[in-house]
Coordinates of C-alpha atoms in Angstrom, one line a residue:
X1249 CA -133.7 20.8 125.1
X1250 CA -131.4 18.6 127.2
X1251 CA -130.3 19.4 130.7
X1252 CA -126.7 19.7 129.4
X1253 CA -127.8 22.4 126.9
X1254 CA -129.7 24.3 129.5
X1255 CA -126.6 24.2 131.8
X1256 CA -124.4 25.4 128.9
X1257 CA -126.7 28.4 128.3
X1258 CA -126.7 29.2 132.0
X1259 CA -122.9 29.2 132.1
X1260 CA -122.8 31.3 128.9
X1261 CA -125.0 33.9 130.7
X1262 CA -122.5 33.9 133.5
X1263 CA -119.8 34.7 130.9
X1264 CA -117.9 31.4 131.8
X1265 CA -114.9 31.1 129.4
X1266 CA -115.1 27.3 129.5
X1267 CA -118.7 27.5 128.3
X1268 CA -117.7 29.9 125.6
X1269 CA -115.0 27.5 124.5
X1270 CA -117.4 24.6 124.5
X1271 CA -119.9 26.6 122.4
X1272 CA -117.2 27.3 119.9
X1273 CA -116.2 23.7 119.8
X1274 CA -119.8 22.5 119.4
X1275 CA -121.2 25.1 116.9
X1276 CA -118.2 26.9 115.5
X1277 CA -117.5 24.7 112.5
X1278 CA -121.1 24.8 111.3
X1279 CA -121.4 28.5 111.8
X1280 CA -118.2 29.1 109.9
X1281 CA -119.4 27.0 107.0
X1282 CA -122.7 28.9 106.9
X1283 CA -120.8 32.3 106.9
X1284 CA -118.2 31.1 104.3
X1285 CA -121.0 30.0 101.9
X1286 CA -122.4 33.6 102.0
X1287 CA -119.3 35.8 102.4
X1288 CA -116.7 35.6 99.6
X1289 CA -113.1 35.7 100.8
X1290 CA -111.6 33.7 103.6
X1291 CA -110.5 36.7 105.6
X1292 CA -113.9 38.4 105.4
X1293 CA -115.6 35.1 106.4
X1294 CA -113.3 34.7 109.3
X1295 CA -114.0 38.3 110.5
X1296 CA -117.7 37.8 110.2
X1297 CA -117.4 34.5 112.1
X1298 CA -115.6 36.2 114.9
X1299 CA -118.2 38.9 115.0
X1300 CA -120.9 36.3 115.3
X1301 CA -119.5 34.8 118.5
X1302 CA -118.6 38.2 120.0
X1303 CA -122.2 39.3 119.5
X1304 CA -123.6 35.9 120.8
X1305 CA -121.5 36.0 123.9
X1306 CA -122.2 39.7 124.5
X1307 CA -126.0 39.3 124.0
X1308 CA -126.6 35.9 125.4
X1309 CA -129.0 37.4 127.9
X1310 CA -131.4 38.1 124.9
X1311 CA -131.4 34.4 123.9
X1312 CA -134.8 32.8 124.5
X1313 CA -134.6 29.0 124.6
X1314 CA -138.4 28.9 124.2
X1315 CA -138.2 30.4 120.7
X1316 CA -135.3 28.5 119.2
X1317 CA -132.4 26.2 119.8
X1318 CA -129.0 27.7 120.6
X1319 CA -127.7 26.5 117.2
X1320 CA -130.6 28.3 115.4
X1321 CA -130.1 31.4 117.4
X1322 CA -126.4 31.4 116.5
X1323 CA -127.4 30.8 112.8
X1324 CA -129.6 33.9 113.0
X1325 CA -126.8 36.0 114.2
X1326 CA -124.5 34.6 111.5
X1327 CA -127.1 35.2 108.8
X1328 CA -127.6 38.8 109.8
X1329 CA -123.9 39.5 110.2
X1330 CA -123.1 37.9 106.8
X1331 CA -125.9 39.8 105.0
X1332 CA -124.9 43.0 106.6
X1333 CA -121.3 42.5 105.5
X1334 CA -122.4 41.8 101.9
X1335 CA -124.7 44.9 101.9
X1336 CA -121.9 47.2 103.1
X1337 CA -119.2 45.9 100.8
X1338 CA -118.0 48.6 98.4
X1339 CA -117.6 46.4 95.3
X1340 CA -120.6 46.2 93.1
X1341 CA -121.8 42.7 92.3
X1342 CA -124.2 41.8 89.5
X1343 CA -126.8 39.1 90.3
X1344 CA -128.9 37.1 87.9
X1345 CA -132.2 38.8 87.2
X1346 CA -134.9 36.8 85.4
X1347 CA -136.7 39.6 83.5
X1348 CA -138.3 37.3 81.0
X1349 CA -139.8 35.1 83.7
X1350 CA -138.2 32.0 82.2
X1351 CA -137.3 30.7 85.7
X1352 CA -140.9 30.9 86.9
X1353 CA -142.1 29.0 83.9
X1354 CA -140.0 25.9 84.9
X1355 CA -142.0 23.1 86.4
X1356 CA -141.1 21.6 89.8
X1357 CA -140.3 18.3 88.1
X1358 CA -137.8 20.0 85.8
X1359 CA -136.2 21.8 88.8
X1360 CA -136.0 18.5 90.7
X1361 CA -134.4 16.8 87.7
X1362 CA -131.8 19.5 87.3
X1363 CA -130.9 19.9 91.0
X1364 CA -131.6 16.4 92.1
X1365 CA -128.6 14.7 90.5
X1366 CA -125.7 14.8 93.0
X1367 CA -122.9 13.9 90.7
X1368 CA -119.7 16.0 90.8
X1369 CA -120.6 18.1 87.8
X1370 CA -124.0 19.1 89.2
X1371 CA -122.5 20.0 92.5
X1372 CA -119.9 22.2 90.8
X1373 CA -122.7 23.8 88.7
X1374 CA -124.8 24.5 91.8
X1375 CA -121.8 26.1 93.5
X1376 CA -121.1 28.3 90.5
X1377 CA -124.8 29.2 90.2
X1378 CA -125.1 30.2 93.9
X1379 CA -122.6 33.0 93.3
X1380 CA -125.1 34.6 90.9
X1381 CA -127.9 34.8 93.6
X1382 CA -128.3 37.8 96.0
X1383 CA -127.2 37.1 99.6
X1384 CA -130.7 36.5 100.9
X1385 CA -131.6 33.9 98.3
X1386 CA -128.2 32.2 98.6
X1387 CA -128.7 32.0 102.4
X1388 CA -132.1 30.3 102.0
X1389 CA -130.8 27.7 99.6
X1390 CA -127.7 27.0 101.8
X1391 CA -129.7 26.8 105.0
X1392 CA -132.2 24.4 103.5
X1393 CA -129.9 22.2 101.6
X1394 CA -126.5 22.4 103.2
X1395 CA -127.6 23.0 106.8
X1396 CA -130.7 20.9 106.4
X1397 CA -132.8 23.4 108.4
X1398 CA -136.6 23.3 108.5
X1399 CA -138.7 26.1 107.0
X1400 CA -139.6 27.1 110.6
X1401 CA -135.9 27.5 111.5
X1402 CA -135.1 29.4 108.4
X1403 CA -138.1 31.7 109.0
X1404 CA -136.9 32.4 112.5
X1405 CA -133.3 33.1 111.3
X1406 CA -134.5 35.4 108.5
X1407 CA -137.3 37.1 110.5
X1408 CA -140.0 35.7 108.2
X1409 CA -142.8 33.1 108.4
X1410 CA -142.5 29.5 107.1
X1411 CA -145.0 30.0 104.2
X1412 CA -143.0 33.0 102.9
X1413 CA -139.8 31.0 103.2
X1414 CA -141.4 28.1 101.2
X1415 CA -142.4 30.5 98.5
X1416 CA -139.0 32.2 98.3
X1417 CA -137.3 28.7 98.3
X1418 CA -139.5 27.6 95.4
X1419 CA -138.8 30.7 93.4
X1420 CA -135.1 30.6 94.2
X1421 CA -134.8 26.9 93.2
X1422 CA -136.3 27.8 89.8
X1423 CA -133.9 30.7 89.5
X1424 CA -131.0 28.5 90.4
X1425 CA -132.1 25.9 87.8
X1426 CA -132.3 28.6 85.2
X1427 CA -128.8 29.8 86.0
X1428 CA -127.4 26.3 85.8
X1429 CA -129.0 25.8 82.4
X1430 CA -127.4 29.1 81.2
X1431 CA -124.0 28.0 82.6
X1432 CA -124.3 24.7 80.7
X1433 CA -125.0 26.3 77.3

């Protein structure tokens, strides 16, 4: 961690408005993108985004720079706030469930071939397929691919361990591939 980051954290602990503004400038766009990929509806995403920074600034004393970067800590707060919002929404949402185990039967090579092409059609199919995943699975996929976080960072954010995240990521990628194949047919 750089000297500037340590100084920013110390100023945040002092509740310095300039440090809070700088934190919003530095991390706000990425945190909003993370929340918006999980929470449908712009107004709901904006509300969760605001809650993230209110919680972060209120509880900055609990931040431990030895455990994670400030960005990762903010992402953890965002993940928890977004998942909580989704769990408490009143509208029922149906998610894809692979009862026949067809997703698990897909090879890693087949998944890589389906998800590896970054043309416009594939990107659109992935976005559509993500909507059919439960919030926790959608979060793991978006953190790994969109945010380019490591398994260790995702584990910290989700309160898990890296090997569990790797296993969930593998299963979710197969599920995502299966959803894409269904959307294509």
